[in-house]
Amino acid sequence: MTARRRPEPVSRVGRVAVFAPARAGTYWRLRWTGLDGARADTSGGRDRPTAEAKARGIDARLARAAGQQSGLPRVWSIPDL
């Protein structure tokens, strides 16, 4: 039994890897690891510019979410004076 080789990403947009279609005429794939460590993927569209644009949006959402987890409390409580 031969091991199946994983394709290498064509490019990376921040934390998102962009993969070319496996066959002509199919969709580009986007893969990333979320902040909780779970792997995620989605289709990126039928051409490279569309896939990279979608990857930029996903990376921006990941960056915003990482900022919310920066250690600062999300809700401030004001002590009674």
PDB file of C-alpha atoms in Angstrom:
ATOM      1  CA  MET A   1       0.000   0.000   0.000  1.00  0.00           C
ATOM      2  CA  THR A   2       1.463   3.333  -1.009  1.00  0.00           C
ATOM      3  CA  ALA A   3       1.021   6.436   1.042  1.00  0.00           C
ATOM      4  CA  ARG A   4      -0.957   9.205  -0.550  1.00  0.00           C
ATOM      5  CA  ARG A   5       0.975  12.433  -0.953  1.00  0.00           C
ATOM      6  CA  ARG A   6      -0.648  15.569   0.301  1.00  0.00           C
ATOM      7  CA  PRO A   7      -0.555  18.438  -2.163  1.00  0.00           C
ATOM      8  CA  GLU A   8       1.484  21.488  -1.274  1.00  0.00           C
ATOM      9  CA  PRO A   9      -0.282  24.856  -1.084  1.00  0.00           C
ATOM     10  CA  VAL A  10       0.141  27.139  -4.086  1.00  0.00           C
ATOM     11  CA  SER A  11       0.233  30.161  -1.785  1.00  0.00           C
ATOM     12  CA  ARG A  12      -0.479  31.263   1.762  1.00  0.00           C
ATOM     13  CA  VAL A  13      -2.531  34.264   2.770  1.00  0.00           C
ATOM     14  CA  GLY A  14      -1.708  34.834   6.421  1.00  0.00           C
ATOM     15  CA  ARG A  15      -2.903  31.697   8.221  1.00  0.00           C
ATOM     16  CA  VAL A  16      -4.836  30.318   5.241  1.00  0.00           C
ATOM     17  CA  ALA A  17      -3.292  27.880   2.747  1.00  0.00           C
ATOM     18  CA  VAL A  18      -4.557  28.050  -0.854  1.00  0.00           C
ATOM     19  CA  PHE A  19      -4.582  24.768  -2.815  1.00  0.00           C
ATOM     20  CA  ALA A  20      -5.002  24.392  -6.586  1.00  0.00           C
ATOM     21  CA  PRO A  21      -7.843  22.223  -7.896  1.00  0.00           C
ATOM     22  CA  ALA A  22      -7.138  18.503  -8.046  1.00  0.00           C
ATOM     23  CA  ARG A  23      -8.616  18.359 -11.556  1.00  0.00           C
ATOM     24  CA  ALA A  24      -9.209  21.010 -14.206  1.00  0.00           C
ATOM     25  CA  GLY A  25     -12.539  22.770 -13.824  1.00  0.00           C
ATOM     26  CA  THR A  26     -12.981  22.050 -10.117  1.00  0.00           C
ATOM     27  CA  TYR A  27     -12.748  24.331  -7.122  1.00  0.00           C
ATOM     28  CA  TRP A  28      -9.712  25.768  -5.345  1.00  0.00           C
ATOM     29  CA  ARG A  29      -9.505  24.753  -1.663  1.00  0.00           C
ATOM     30  CA  LEU A  30      -8.688  26.848   1.411  1.00  0.00           C
ATOM     31  CA  ARG A  31      -7.415  25.262   4.633  1.00  0.00           C
ATOM     32  CA  TRP A  32      -6.513  26.756   7.993  1.00  0.00           C
ATOM     33  CA  THR A  33      -6.325  25.969  11.676  1.00  0.00           C
ATOM     34  CA  GLY A  34      -8.739  27.856  13.904  1.00  0.00           C
ATOM     35  CA  LEU A  35      -7.831  29.495  17.175  1.00  0.00           C
ATOM     36  CA  ASP A  36      -9.163  26.459  19.035  1.00  0.00           C
ATOM     37  CA  GLY A  37      -6.786  24.182  17.088  1.00  0.00           C
ATOM     38  CA  ALA A  38      -9.504  22.627  14.924  1.00  0.00           C
ATOM     39  CA  ARG A  39      -8.727  22.259  11.233  1.00  0.00           C
ATOM     40  CA  ALA A  40     -11.118  23.873   8.785  1.00  0.00           C
ATOM     41  CA  ASP A  41     -11.469  24.069   5.031  1.00  0.00           C
ATOM     42  CA  THR A  42     -13.799  25.469   2.391  1.00  0.00           C
ATOM     43  CA  SER A  43     -13.926  25.964  -1.334  1.00  0.00           C
ATOM     44  CA  GLY A  44     -12.233  29.074  -2.608  1.00  0.00           C
ATOM     45  CA  GLY A  45     -13.917  29.456  -5.961  1.00  0.00           C
ATOM     46  CA  ARG A  46     -13.047  28.487  -9.508  1.00  0.00           C
ATOM     47  CA  ASP A  47      -9.972  30.691 -10.019  1.00  0.00           C
ATOM     48  CA  ARG A  48      -6.903  31.742  -8.058  1.00  0.00           C
ATOM     49  CA  PRO A  49      -7.754  35.459  -7.584  1.00  0.00           C
ATOM     50  CA  THR A  50     -11.161  34.559  -6.144  1.00  0.00           C
ATOM     51  CA  ALA A  51      -9.628  31.942  -3.843  1.00  0.00           C
ATOM     52  CA  GLU A  52      -6.970  34.355  -2.574  1.00  0.00           C
ATOM     53  CA  ALA A  53      -9.576  37.087  -2.001  1.00  0.00           C
ATOM     54  CA  LYS A  54     -11.677  34.679   0.058  1.00  0.00           C
ATOM     55  CA  ALA A  55      -8.535  33.606   1.951  1.00  0.00           C
ATOM     56  CA  ARG A  56      -7.836  37.270   2.841  1.00  0.00           C
ATOM     57  CA  GLY A  57     -11.336  37.531   4.322  1.00  0.00           C
ATOM     58  CA  ILE A  58     -10.886  34.374   6.389  1.00  0.00           C
ATOM     59  CA  ASP A  59      -7.467  35.537   7.599  1.00  0.00           C
ATOM     60  CA  ALA A  60      -8.941  38.911   8.607  1.00  0.00           C
ATOM     61  CA  ARG A  61     -11.654  37.146  10.658  1.00  0.00           C
ATOM     62  CA  LEU A  62      -9.018  34.989  12.334  1.00  0.00           C
ATOM     63  CA  ALA A  63      -6.962  38.082  13.163  1.00  0.00           C
ATOM     64  CA  ARG A  64      -9.987  39.845  14.685  1.00  0.00           C
ATOM     65  CA  ALA A  65     -10.840  36.769  16.731  1.00  0.00           C
ATOM     66  CA  ALA A  66      -7.238  36.489  17.931  1.00  0.00           C
ATOM     67  CA  GLY A  67      -7.381  40.117  19.031  1.00  0.00           C
ATOM     68  CA  GLN A  68     -10.418  39.350  21.177  1.00  0.00           C
ATOM     69  CA  GLN A  69      -8.457  36.584  22.877  1.00  0.00           C
ATOM     70  CA  SER A  70      -5.478  38.793  23.634  1.00  0.00           C
ATOM     71  CA  GLY A  71      -5.938  38.526  27.382  1.00  0.00           C
ATOM     72  CA  LEU A  72      -8.017  41.646  27.917  1.00  0.00           C
ATOM     73  CA  PRO A  73     -11.440  41.073  29.429  1.00  0.00           C
ATOM     74  CA  ARG A  74     -14.257  41.478  26.915  1.00  0.00           C
ATOM     75  CA  VAL A  75     -16.685  42.798  29.555  1.00  0.00           C
ATOM     76  CA  TRP A  76     -15.509  45.286  32.124  1.00  0.00           C
ATOM     77  CA  SER A  77     -17.179  45.383  35.487  1.00  0.00           C
ATOM     78  CA  ILE A  78     -17.188  48.668  37.383  1.00  0.00           C
ATOM     79  CA  PRO A  79     -16.959  48.189  41.130  1.00  0.00           C
ATOM     80  CA  ASP A  80     -19.530  49.929  43.296  1.00  0.00           C
ATOM     81  CA  LEU A  81     -18.132  53.079  44.821  1.00  0.00           C
TER      82      LEU A  81
END
